[in-house]
PDB file of C-alpha atoms and ligand atoms in Angstrom:
ATOM      1  CA  MET A  16      -5.932-120.714 -37.099  1.00 96.00           C
ATOM      2  CA  THR A  17      -6.697-121.102 -33.400  1.00 96.00           C
ATOM      3  CA  LEU A  18      -7.831-118.347 -31.058  1.00 96.00           C
ATOM      4  CA  ASN A  19      -4.405-118.415 -29.400  1.00 95.00           C
ATOM      5  CA  GLU A  20      -2.706-117.935 -32.761  1.00 96.00           C
ATOM      6  CA  LEU A  21      -4.982-114.983 -33.445  1.00 97.00           C
ATOM      7  CA  ILE A  22      -4.123-113.423 -30.086  1.00 95.00           C
ATOM      8  CA  ASP A  23      -0.381-113.901 -30.758  1.00 95.00           C
ATOM      9  CA  MET A  24      -0.768-112.303 -34.143  1.00 97.00           C
ATOM     10  CA  LEU A  25      -2.677-109.313 -32.709  1.00 96.00           C
ATOM     11  CA  ALA A  26      -0.006-108.827 -30.053  1.00 94.00           C
ATOM     12  CA  ARG A  27       2.475-108.169 -32.887  1.00 95.00           C
ATOM     13  CA  GLN A  28       0.276-105.183 -33.907  1.00 95.00           C
ATOM     14  CA  PRO A  29      -0.594-106.134 -37.468  1.00 97.00           C
ATOM     15  CA  ARG A  30      -2.732-104.056 -39.806  1.00 98.00           C
ATOM     16  CA  VAL A  31      -6.314-104.895 -38.843  1.00 98.00           C
ATOM     17  CA  ALA A  32      -9.533-104.179 -40.743  1.00 98.00           C
ATOM     18  CA  VAL A  33     -12.962-104.928 -39.329  1.00 98.00           C
ATOM     19  CA  LEU A  34     -16.280-105.088 -41.188  1.00 98.00           C
ATOM     20  CA  THR A  35     -19.435-104.984 -39.091  1.00 98.00           C
ATOM     21  CA  GLY A  36     -23.070-105.528 -40.007  1.00 98.00           C
ATOM     22  CA  SER A  37     -26.397-105.316 -38.231  1.00 98.00           C
ATOM     23  CA  GLY A  38     -25.653-108.437 -36.133  1.00 98.00           C
ATOM     24  CA  ILE A  39     -23.295-106.475 -33.893  1.00 98.00           C
ATOM     25  CA  SER A  40     -26.185-104.217 -32.867  1.00 98.00           C
ATOM     26  CA  ALA A  41     -28.649-107.096 -32.390  1.00 98.00           C
ATOM     27  CA  GLU A  42     -27.774-107.372 -28.702  1.00 98.00           C
ATOM     28  CA  SER A  43     -28.509-103.664 -28.323  1.00 98.00           C
ATOM     29  CA  GLY A  44     -32.086-104.443 -29.373  1.00 97.00           C
ATOM     30  CA  ILE A  45     -31.812-103.183 -32.949  1.00 97.00           C
ATOM     31  CA  PRO A  46     -33.315-105.640 -35.442  1.00 95.00           C
ATOM     32  CA  THR A  47     -31.139-107.141 -38.175  1.00 96.00           C
ATOM     33  CA  PHE A  48     -32.329-107.263 -41.793  1.00 95.00           C
ATOM     34  CA  ARG A  49     -32.417-110.930 -42.748  1.00 93.00           C
ATOM     35  CA  GLY A  50     -32.726-112.928 -39.516  1.00 85.00           C
ATOM     36  CA  ALA A  51     -35.945-114.568 -38.269  1.00 83.00           C
ATOM     37  CA  ASP A  52     -37.146-111.222 -36.821  1.00 84.00           C
ATOM     38  CA  GLY A  53     -35.269-109.251 -39.470  1.00 91.00           C
ATOM     39  CA  LEU A  54     -36.651-106.038 -40.950  1.00 90.00           C
ATOM     40  CA  TRP A  55     -36.809-107.495 -44.449  1.00 89.00           C
ATOM     41  CA  LYS A  56     -39.087-110.270 -43.150  1.00 88.00           C
ATOM     42  CA  GLN A  57     -41.661-107.688 -42.030  1.00 87.00           C
ATOM     43  CA  PHE A  58     -41.162-104.899 -44.550  1.00 87.00           C
ATOM     44  CA  ARG A  59     -40.476-104.780 -48.273  1.00 88.00           C
ATOM     45  CA  ALA A  60     -37.149-103.125 -49.032  1.00 88.00           C
ATOM     46  CA  GLU A  61     -38.347-101.902 -52.422  1.00 83.00           C
ATOM     47  CA  GLU A  62     -41.222 -99.968 -50.765  1.00 89.00           C
ATOM     48  CA  LEU A  63     -38.997 -98.299 -48.185  1.00 94.00           C
ATOM     49  CA  ALA A  64     -35.328 -98.249 -49.065  1.00 95.00           C
ATOM     50  CA  THR A  65     -35.030 -97.214 -52.703  1.00 96.00           C
ATOM     51  CA  PRO A  66     -34.968 -93.825 -54.462  1.00 96.00           C
ATOM     52  CA  GLU A  67     -38.171 -94.858 -56.304  1.00 96.00           C
ATOM     53  CA  ALA A  68     -39.942 -95.523 -52.993  1.00 96.00           C
ATOM     54  CA  PHE A  69     -38.976 -92.047 -51.777  1.00 97.00           C
ATOM     55  CA  ARG A  70     -40.212 -90.405 -54.973  1.00 96.00           C
ATOM     56  CA  ARG A  71     -43.480 -92.348 -54.759  1.00 96.00           C
ATOM     57  CA  ASP A  72     -44.235 -91.901 -51.075  1.00 96.00           C
ATOM     58  CA  PRO A  73     -41.768 -89.776 -49.081  1.00 97.00           C
ATOM     59  CA  LYS A  74     -44.165 -89.668 -46.107  1.00 96.00           C
ATOM     60  CA  LEU A  75     -44.179 -93.458 -45.759  1.00 95.00           C
ATOM     61  CA  VAL A  76     -40.400 -93.650 -46.127  1.00 96.00           C
ATOM     62  CA  TRP A  77     -39.921 -90.969 -43.476  1.00 96.00           C
ATOM     63  CA  GLU A  78     -42.340 -92.782 -41.111  1.00 95.00           C
ATOM     64  CA  TRP A  79     -40.211 -95.895 -41.379  1.00 95.00           C
ATOM     65  CA  TYR A  80     -36.947 -94.066 -40.805  1.00 96.00           C
ATOM     66  CA  ARG A  81     -38.410 -92.163 -37.823  1.00 95.00           C
ATOM     67  CA  PHE A  82     -39.519 -95.515 -36.381  1.00 94.00           C
ATOM     68  CA  ARG A  83     -35.988 -96.878 -36.769  1.00 96.00           C
ATOM     69  CA  ARG A  84     -34.379 -93.707 -35.404  1.00 96.00           C
ATOM     70  CA  GLN A  85     -36.525 -94.042 -32.292  1.00 94.00           C
ATOM     71  CA  ILE A  86     -35.405 -97.653 -31.692  1.00 96.00           C
ATOM     72  CA  ILE A  87     -31.770 -96.595 -32.141  1.00 97.00           C
ATOM     73  CA  ARG A  88     -32.085 -93.545 -29.865  1.00 95.00           C
ATOM     74  CA  GLU A  89     -33.328 -95.806 -27.081  1.00 95.00           C
ATOM     75  CA  ALA A  90     -30.558 -98.378 -27.655  1.00 97.00           C
ATOM     76  CA  GLU A  91     -27.179 -98.472 -25.953  1.00 98.00           C
ATOM     77  CA  PRO A  92     -23.897 -99.802 -27.356  1.00 98.00           C
ATOM     78  CA  ASN A  93     -23.243-103.377 -26.187  1.00 98.00           C
ATOM     79  CA  ALA A  94     -20.111-105.225 -25.100  1.00 98.00           C
ATOM     80  CA  GLY A  95     -19.242-105.973 -28.745  1.00 98.00           C
ATOM     81  CA  HIS A  96     -19.177-102.278 -29.739  1.00 98.00           C
ATOM     82  CA  LEU A  97     -17.189-101.429 -26.615  1.00 98.00           C
ATOM     83  CA  ALA A  98     -14.645-104.163 -27.289  1.00 98.00           C
ATOM     84  CA  LEU A  99     -14.016-102.798 -30.795  1.00 98.00           C
ATOM     85  CA  ALA A 100     -13.494 -99.290 -29.386  1.00 98.00           C
ATOM     86  CA  GLU A 101     -10.966-100.798 -26.980  1.00 97.00           C
ATOM     87  CA  MET A 102      -9.222-102.691 -29.817  1.00 97.00           C
ATOM     88  CA  GLU A 103      -8.807 -99.409 -31.685  1.00 97.00           C
ATOM     89  CA  LYS A 104      -6.974 -97.987 -28.664  1.00 96.00           C
ATOM     90  CA  ARG A 105      -4.717-101.027 -28.364  1.00 95.00           C
ATOM     91  CA  LEU A 106      -3.874-101.571 -32.025  1.00 95.00           C
ATOM     92  CA  PRO A 107      -2.076 -98.798 -33.899  1.00 95.00           C
ATOM     93  CA  HIS A 108      -3.119 -99.975 -37.385  1.00 97.00           C
ATOM     94  CA  PHE A 109      -6.835-100.460 -37.012  1.00 98.00           C
ATOM     95  CA  VAL A 110      -9.721 -99.550 -39.333  1.00 98.00           C
ATOM     96  CA  LEU A 111     -13.383-100.132 -38.581  1.00 98.00           C
ATOM     97  CA  ILE A 112     -15.695-100.370 -41.575  1.00 98.00           C
ATOM     98  CA  THR A 113     -19.410-100.601 -40.898  1.00 98.00           C
ATOM     99  CA  GLN A 114     -22.526-101.191 -42.953  1.00 98.00           C
ATOM    100  CA  ASN A 115     -24.568-100.001 -39.993  1.00 98.00           C
ATOM    101  CA  VAL A 116     -26.261 -96.623 -40.005  1.00 98.00           C
ATOM    102  CA  ASP A 117     -26.987 -96.547 -36.257  1.00 98.00           C
ATOM    103  CA  GLY A 118     -23.890 -94.657 -35.034  1.00 98.00           C
ATOM    104  CA  LEU A 119     -23.418 -97.061 -32.106  1.00 98.00           C
ATOM    105  CA  HIS A 120     -19.730 -97.581 -32.884  1.00 98.00           C
ATOM    106  CA  GLN A 121     -19.101 -93.857 -32.502  1.00 98.00           C
ATOM    107  CA  ARG A 122     -21.252 -93.729 -29.357  1.00 97.00           C
ATOM    108  CA  SER A 123     -19.132 -96.489 -27.826  1.00 98.00           C
ATOM    109  CA  GLY A 124     -15.925 -94.532 -28.451  1.00 98.00           C
ATOM    110  CA  SER A 125     -14.677 -95.768 -31.835  1.00 98.00           C
ATOM    111  CA  ARG A 126     -13.077 -92.877 -33.664  1.00 96.00           C
ATOM    112  CA  LYS A 127     -11.885 -94.223 -37.005  1.00 88.00           C
ATOM    113  CA  VAL A 128     -15.207 -95.448 -38.410  1.00 98.00           C
ATOM    114  CA  ILE A 129     -15.904 -95.744 -42.121  1.00 98.00           C
ATOM    115  CA  GLU A 130     -19.670 -95.651 -42.668  1.00 98.00           C
ATOM    116  CA  LEU A 131     -20.316 -97.396 -45.969  1.00 98.00           C
ATOM    117  CA  HIS A 132     -24.098 -97.004 -45.902  1.00 98.00           C
ATOM    118  CA  GLY A 133     -24.332 -93.530 -44.373  1.00 98.00           C
ATOM    119  CA  ASN A 134     -25.935 -92.549 -41.082  1.00 98.00           C
ATOM    120  CA  ILE A 135     -29.621 -92.675 -40.218  1.00 98.00           C
ATOM    121  CA  PHE A 136     -29.491 -89.431 -38.223  1.00 97.00           C
ATOM    122  CA  ILE A 137     -28.384 -87.298 -41.174  1.00 97.00           C
ATOM    123  CA  ASP A 138     -31.058 -85.387 -43.102  1.00 97.00           C
ATOM    124  CA  ARG A 139     -29.816 -84.614 -46.618  1.00 98.00           C
ATOM    125  CA  CYS A 140     -31.543 -82.143 -48.935  1.00 98.00           C
ATOM    126  CA  VAL A 141     -32.360 -83.712 -52.297  1.00 97.00           C
ATOM    127  CA  ARG A 142     -32.126 -80.288 -53.955  1.00 97.00           C
ATOM    128  CA  CYS A 143     -29.084 -78.464 -52.518  1.00 98.00           C
ATOM    129  CA  GLY A 144     -27.299 -81.385 -50.826  1.00 97.00           C
ATOM    130  CA  LYS A 145     -27.177 -79.704 -47.397  1.00 98.00           C
ATOM    131  CA  GLU A 146     -26.715 -82.196 -44.562  1.00 97.00           C
ATOM    132  CA  VAL A 147     -27.991 -81.771 -41.017  1.00 96.00           C
ATOM    133  CA  ASP A 148     -27.097 -84.087 -38.146  1.00 96.00           C
ATOM    134  CA  ARG A 149     -30.250 -84.861 -36.150  1.00 94.00           C
ATOM    135  CA  SER A 150     -28.686 -87.297 -33.696  1.00 91.00           C
ATOM    136  CA  LEU A 151     -29.113 -84.940 -30.745  1.00 88.00           C
ATOM    137  CA  ASP A 152     -32.463 -83.443 -31.801  1.00 85.00           C
ATOM    138  CA  PRO A 153     -35.852 -84.685 -30.671  1.00 80.00           C
ATOM    139  CA  GLU A 154     -37.603 -86.283 -33.667  1.00 76.00           C
ATOM    140  CA  SER A 155     -39.333 -83.673 -35.832  1.00 75.00           C
ATOM    141  CA  ASN A 156     -43.117 -83.887 -36.199  1.00 77.00           C
ATOM    142  CA  GLU A 157     -42.921 -82.706 -39.761  1.00 83.00           C
ATOM    143  CA  GLU A 158     -44.228 -85.560 -41.912  1.00 89.00           C
ATOM    144  CA  ILE A 159     -41.758 -84.731 -44.653  1.00 94.00           C
ATOM    145  CA  PRO A 160     -38.957 -82.454 -43.442  1.00 95.00           C
ATOM    146  CA  HIS A 161     -37.933 -79.585 -45.727  1.00 95.00           C
ATOM    147  CA  CYS A 162     -34.673 -77.707 -46.147  1.00 96.00           C
ATOM    148  CA  GLU A 163     -34.477 -73.890 -46.041  1.00 96.00           C
ATOM    149  CA  CYS A 164     -33.973 -73.981 -49.816  1.00 98.00           C
ATOM    150  CA  GLY A 165     -37.420 -75.563 -50.206  1.00 96.00           C
ATOM    151  CA  GLY A 166     -36.122 -79.010 -51.207  1.00 97.00           C
ATOM    152  CA  LEU A 167     -37.147 -82.199 -49.423  1.00 97.00           C
ATOM    153  CA  PHE A 168     -34.837 -83.744 -46.894  1.00 97.00           C
ATOM    154  CA  ARG A 169     -34.174 -87.462 -47.241  1.00 98.00           C
ATOM    155  CA  PRO A 170     -32.435 -89.777 -44.780  1.00 98.00           C
ATOM    156  CA  GLY A 171     -28.648 -89.758 -45.279  1.00 98.00           C
ATOM    157  CA  VAL A 172     -28.392 -93.483 -45.894  1.00 98.00           C
ATOM    158  CA  VAL A 173     -27.532 -95.508 -48.979  1.00 98.00           C
ATOM    159  CA  TRP A 174     -30.577 -97.112 -50.577  1.00 97.00           C
ATOM    160  CA  PHE A 175     -30.748-100.117 -52.873  1.00 95.00           C
ATOM    161  CA  GLY A 176     -29.728 -99.086 -56.354  1.00 95.00           C
ATOM    162  CA  GLU A 177     -27.526 -96.213 -55.119  1.00 97.00           C
ATOM    163  CA  THR A 178     -23.770 -96.004 -55.139  1.00 97.00           C
ATOM    164  CA  LEU A 179     -21.781 -95.907 -51.915  1.00 97.00           C
ATOM    165  CA  PRO A 180     -19.952 -92.726 -50.861  1.00 97.00           C
ATOM    166  CA  PRO A 181     -16.820 -92.986 -53.050  1.00 97.00           C
ATOM    167  CA  ASP A 182     -14.374 -91.806 -50.405  1.00 98.00           C
ATOM    168  CA  ALA A 183     -15.662 -94.289 -47.809  1.00 98.00           C
ATOM    169  CA  LEU A 184     -15.584 -97.113 -50.336  1.00 98.00           C
ATOM    170  CA  ASP A 185     -12.016 -96.248 -51.394  1.00 98.00           C
ATOM    171  CA  ARG A 186     -10.789 -96.217 -47.828  1.00 98.00           C
ATOM    172  CA  ALA A 187     -12.567 -99.494 -47.061  1.00 98.00           C
ATOM    173  CA  TRP A 188     -11.120-101.103 -50.180  1.00 98.00           C
ATOM    174  CA  ASN A 189      -7.581 -99.990 -49.297  1.00 98.00           C
ATOM    175  CA  ALA A 190      -7.944-101.225 -45.728  1.00 98.00           C
ATOM    176  CA  ALA A 191      -9.136-104.649 -46.909  1.00 98.00           C
ATOM    177  CA  GLU A 192      -6.320-104.881 -49.471  1.00 98.00           C
ATOM    178  CA  GLN A 193      -3.593-103.931 -47.037  1.00 98.00           C
ATOM    179  CA  CYS A 194      -4.648-105.601 -43.806  1.00 98.00           C
ATOM    180  CA  GLU A 195      -3.091-108.711 -42.321  1.00 98.00           C
ATOM    181  CA  VAL A 196      -6.112-109.611 -40.199  1.00 98.00           C
ATOM    182  CA  PHE A 197      -9.683-109.039 -41.357  1.00 98.00           C
ATOM    183  CA  PHE A 198     -12.671-109.470 -39.044  1.00 98.00           C
ATOM    184  CA  SER A 199     -16.150-110.005 -40.470  1.00 98.00           C
ATOM    185  CA  ILE A 200     -18.632-109.476 -37.645  1.00 98.00           C
ATOM    186  CA  GLY A 201     -22.415-109.785 -37.639  1.00 98.00           C
ATOM    187  CA  THR A 202     -22.941-109.542 -41.359  1.00 98.00           C
ATOM    188  CA  SER A 203     -24.555-111.992 -43.765  1.00 97.00           C
ATOM    189  CA  ALA A 204     -22.231-110.532 -46.438  1.00 96.00           C
ATOM    190  CA  VAL A 205     -24.751-110.596 -49.264  1.00 95.00           C
ATOM    191  CA  VAL A 206     -24.999-106.889 -50.084  1.00 95.00           C
ATOM    192  CA  TYR A 207     -22.256-105.719 -52.465  1.00 96.00           C
ATOM    193  CA  PRO A 208     -19.869-103.995 -52.630  1.00 96.00           C
ATOM    194  CA  ALA A 209     -19.384-104.345 -48.839  1.00 97.00           C
ATOM    195  CA  ALA A 210     -19.753-108.115 -49.151  1.00 97.00           C
ATOM    196  CA  GLY A 211     -16.694-108.171 -51.437  1.00 98.00           C
ATOM    197  CA  LEU A 212     -14.345-106.864 -48.744  1.00 98.00           C
ATOM    198  CA  PRO A 213     -13.741-110.126 -46.814  1.00 98.00           C
ATOM    199  CA  GLU A 214     -13.057-111.935 -50.075  1.00 97.00           C
ATOM    200  CA  LEU A 215     -10.645-109.228 -51.204  1.00 98.00           C
ATOM    201  CA  ALA A 216      -8.775-109.402 -47.890  1.00 98.00           C
ATOM    202  CA  HIS A 217      -8.586-113.186 -48.197  1.00 98.00           C
ATOM    203  CA  ARG A 218      -7.233-113.001 -51.769  1.00 98.00           C
ATOM    204  CA  ARG A 219      -4.578-110.523 -50.615  1.00 98.00           C
ATOM    205  CA  GLY A 220      -3.395-112.962 -47.984  1.00 98.00           C
ATOM    206  CA  ALA A 221      -5.029-111.626 -44.827  1.00 98.00           C
ATOM    207  CA  ARG A 222      -6.187-113.965 -42.094  1.00 98.00           C
ATOM    208  CA  VAL A 223      -9.982-113.775 -42.035  1.00 98.00           C
ATOM    209  CA  VAL A 224     -11.844-114.123 -38.754  1.00 98.00           C
ATOM    210  CA  GLU A 225     -15.614-114.502 -38.750  1.00 98.00           C
ATOM    211  CA  ILE A 226     -17.718-113.764 -35.690  1.00 98.00           C
ATOM    212  CA  ASN A 227     -21.304-114.798 -36.324  1.00 98.00           C
ATOM    213  CA  PRO A 228     -23.593-117.387 -34.707  1.00 98.00           C
ATOM    214  CA  GLU A 229     -24.557-118.553 -38.217  1.00 97.00           C
ATOM    215  CA  ALA A 230     -22.694-119.590 -41.356  1.00 98.00           C
ATOM    216  CA  THR A 231     -22.467-116.917 -44.068  1.00 98.00           C
ATOM    217  CA  ALA A 232     -20.885-116.337 -47.454  1.00 95.00           C
ATOM    218  CA  VAL A 233     -17.681-115.353 -45.593  1.00 97.00           C
ATOM    219  CA  SER A 234     -17.348-118.685 -43.788  1.00 98.00           C
ATOM    220  CA  VAL A 235     -15.637-120.392 -46.742  1.00 96.00           C
ATOM    221  CA  HIS A 236     -12.808-117.831 -46.642  1.00 94.00           C
ATOM    222  CA  ALA A 237     -12.462-117.748 -42.869  1.00 98.00           C
ATOM    223  CA  ASP A 238      -9.271-118.944 -41.137  1.00 98.00           C
ATOM    224  CA  LEU A 239     -10.960-118.740 -37.750  1.00 98.00           C
ATOM    225  CA  ILE A 240     -14.697-118.945 -37.122  1.00 98.00           C
ATOM    226  CA  MET A 241     -16.228-117.963 -33.799  1.00 98.00           C
ATOM    227  CA  ARG A 242     -19.829-119.161 -33.869  1.00 98.00           C
ATOM    228  CA  GLU A 243     -20.793-116.830 -31.060  1.00 98.00           C
ATOM    229  CA  SER A 244     -22.510-113.523 -30.610  1.00 98.00           C
ATOM    230  CA  ALA A 245     -20.318-110.447 -31.065  1.00 98.00           C
ATOM    231  CA  ALA A 246     -20.992-109.318 -27.488  1.00 98.00           C
ATOM    232  CA  LYS A 247     -19.514-112.573 -26.220  1.00 98.00           C
ATOM    233  CA  ALA A 248     -16.632-113.204 -28.654  1.00 98.00           C
ATOM    234  CA  LEU A 249     -15.149-109.711 -28.909  1.00 98.00           C
ATOM    235  CA  PRO A 250     -14.631-109.060 -25.168  1.00 97.00           C
ATOM    236  CA  GLU A 251     -12.947-112.474 -25.012  1.00 96.00           C
ATOM    237  CA  ILE A 252     -10.413-111.414 -27.654  1.00 97.00           C
ATOM    238  CA  VAL A 253      -9.882-107.996 -26.101  1.00 96.00           C
ATOM    239  CA  ALA A 254      -9.319-109.490 -22.649  1.00 94.00           C
ATOM    240  CA  HIS A 255      -6.247-111.188 -24.112  1.00 91.00           C
ATOM    241  CA  LEU A 256      -4.971-107.908 -25.534  1.00 87.00           C
ATOM    242  CA  GLN A 257      -4.721-106.295 -22.121  1.00 75.00           C
ATOM    243  CA  SER A 258      -0.983-106.789 -22.123  1.00 66.00           C
ATOM    244  CA  VAL A 259      -0.699-104.731 -25.318  1.00 57.00           C
ATOM    245  CA  LYS A 260      -0.143-101.074 -24.410  1.00 59.00           C
ATOM    246  CA  PRO A 261      -2.758 -98.541 -25.561  1.00 59.00           C
ATOM    247  CA  SER A 262      -1.479 -96.092 -28.188  1.00 57.00           C
TER     248      SER A 262
HETATM  249  P1  OAD B 327     -28.167-109.089 -42.160  1.00 57.00           P
HETATM  250  O1  OAD B 327     -29.477-109.009 -41.440  1.00 57.00           O
HETATM  251  O2  OAD B 327     -28.178-109.494 -43.588  1.00 57.00           O
HETATM  252  O3  OAD B 327     -27.181-110.069 -41.390  1.00 57.00           O
HETATM  253  C1  OAD B 327     -27.027-110.016 -40.001  1.00 57.00           C
HETATM  254  C2  OAD B 327     -26.038-111.082 -39.598  1.00 57.00           C
HETATM  255  O4  OAD B 327     -25.784-110.933 -38.209  1.00 57.00           O
HETATM  256  C3  OAD B 327     -26.518-112.519 -39.803  1.00 57.00           C
HETATM  257  O5  OAD B 327     -25.519-113.251 -40.483  1.00 57.00           O
HETATM  258  C4  OAD B 327     -26.715-113.049 -38.371  1.00 57.00           C
HETATM  259  O6  OAD B 327     -26.404-114.437 -38.254  1.00 57.00           O
HETATM  260  C5  OAD B 327     -25.719-112.208 -37.609  1.00 57.00           C
HETATM  261  N1  OAD B 327     -26.020-112.011 -36.185  1.00 57.00           N
HETATM  262  C6  OAD B 327     -27.218-111.985 -35.549  1.00 57.00           C
HETATM  263  N2  OAD B 327     -27.071-111.745 -34.242  1.00 57.00           N
HETATM  264  C7  OAD B 327     -25.734-111.623 -34.021  1.00 57.00           C
HETATM  265  C8  OAD B 327     -24.937-111.357 -32.864  1.00 57.00           C
HETATM  266  N3  OAD B 327     -25.489-111.179 -31.665  1.00 57.00           N
HETATM  267  N4  OAD B 327     -23.580-111.307 -33.009  1.00 57.00           N
HETATM  268  C9  OAD B 327     -23.011-111.481 -34.226  1.00 57.00           C
HETATM  269  N5  OAD B 327     -23.725-111.724 -35.342  1.00 57.00           N
HETATM  270  C10 OAD B 327     -25.057-111.796 -35.250  1.00 57.00           C
HETATM  271  O7  OAD B 327     -27.478-107.649 -41.950  1.00 57.00           O
HETATM  272  P2  OAD B 327     -26.255-106.987 -42.741  1.00 57.00           P
HETATM  273  O8  OAD B 327     -25.280-108.023 -43.164  1.00 57.00           O
HETATM  274  O9  OAD B 327     -25.786-105.870 -41.905  1.00 57.00           O
HETATM  275  O10 OAD B 327     -28.138-102.163 -46.352  1.00 57.00           O
HETATM  276  O11 OAD B 327     -26.990-106.413 -44.011  1.00 57.00           O
HETATM  277  C11 OAD B 327     -26.248-105.713 -44.956  1.00 57.00           C
HETATM  278  C12 OAD B 327     -27.052-104.588 -45.552  1.00 57.00           C
HETATM  279  O12 OAD B 327     -28.303-105.067 -46.010  1.00 57.00           O
HETATM  280  C13 OAD B 327     -27.437-103.509 -44.562  1.00 57.00           C
HETATM  281  O13 OAD B 327     -26.412-102.558 -44.360  1.00 57.00           O
HETATM  282  C14 OAD B 327     -28.621-102.880 -45.211  1.00 57.00           C
HETATM  283  C15 OAD B 327     -29.347-104.150 -45.570  1.00 57.00           C
HETATM  284  O14 OAD B 327     -30.327-104.081 -46.495  1.00 57.00           O
HETATM  285  C16 OAD B 327     -28.845-101.201 -46.918  1.00 57.00           C
HETATM  286  O15 OAD B 327     -29.924-100.829 -46.457  1.00 57.00           O
HETATM  287  C17 OAD B 327     -28.197-100.605 -48.128  1.00 57.00           C
END
């Protein structure tokens, strides 16, 4: 498929599903996980992003999440996030699925966002399950934050070895099954079940578009590959949608 064919298809307002990964936030200054400067090159996931790690050393885990929250607080959405928010306005059947926990899609105006891996600004009590949104709070100095019930708070993200929020996963699965165009943007597509979504969409007959400067597991299923950064490729696509009326 050529870019022009994609634009023609989008102008007919098909059902669109988008999967994003950390690469879309790279140009906002937020590190990815597996690239040259990726987080998993500097830190060991099993020491920081597993339930066992939290049981063993909640203070260390919280230090790491506070460090990441600070980077994200100082970051701004980039042209890629903004273009997806604009696409949502222009396309009536549009679902955005993200593996990112940074909330930048919502900050750039996207409304229908499915967060598969949770949100880094949520504190969730391990005892009573209470959730508190800390996105607008200054970072707490408490080394290990506690809930009123006395339980420990943990970050509201999905760790390795945990299941994804069932409702989010269901909605993502349905969107991938039913869409006619599927975008895979800024993800290496190696962490399941999210990584299964592009393949599912492909099997169900959707056109798969990959936006990523590097080849990934999705590339073999892609009908159109844009080997560009998300902040460059997405505004290019959206510029062509200007003739499509916002909903
Ligand atoms: P990865 O770090 O695995 O992949 C990032 C992808 O973004 C790579 O394929 C890069 O080539 C691409 N990329 C880099 N810069 C880009 C740019 N400017 N525009 C577009 N693409 C760019 O990150 P994820 O695929 O998001 O999960 O990782 C998936 C999951 O693994 C994360 O949600 C996290 C992690 O461990 C959990 O913590 C559960």
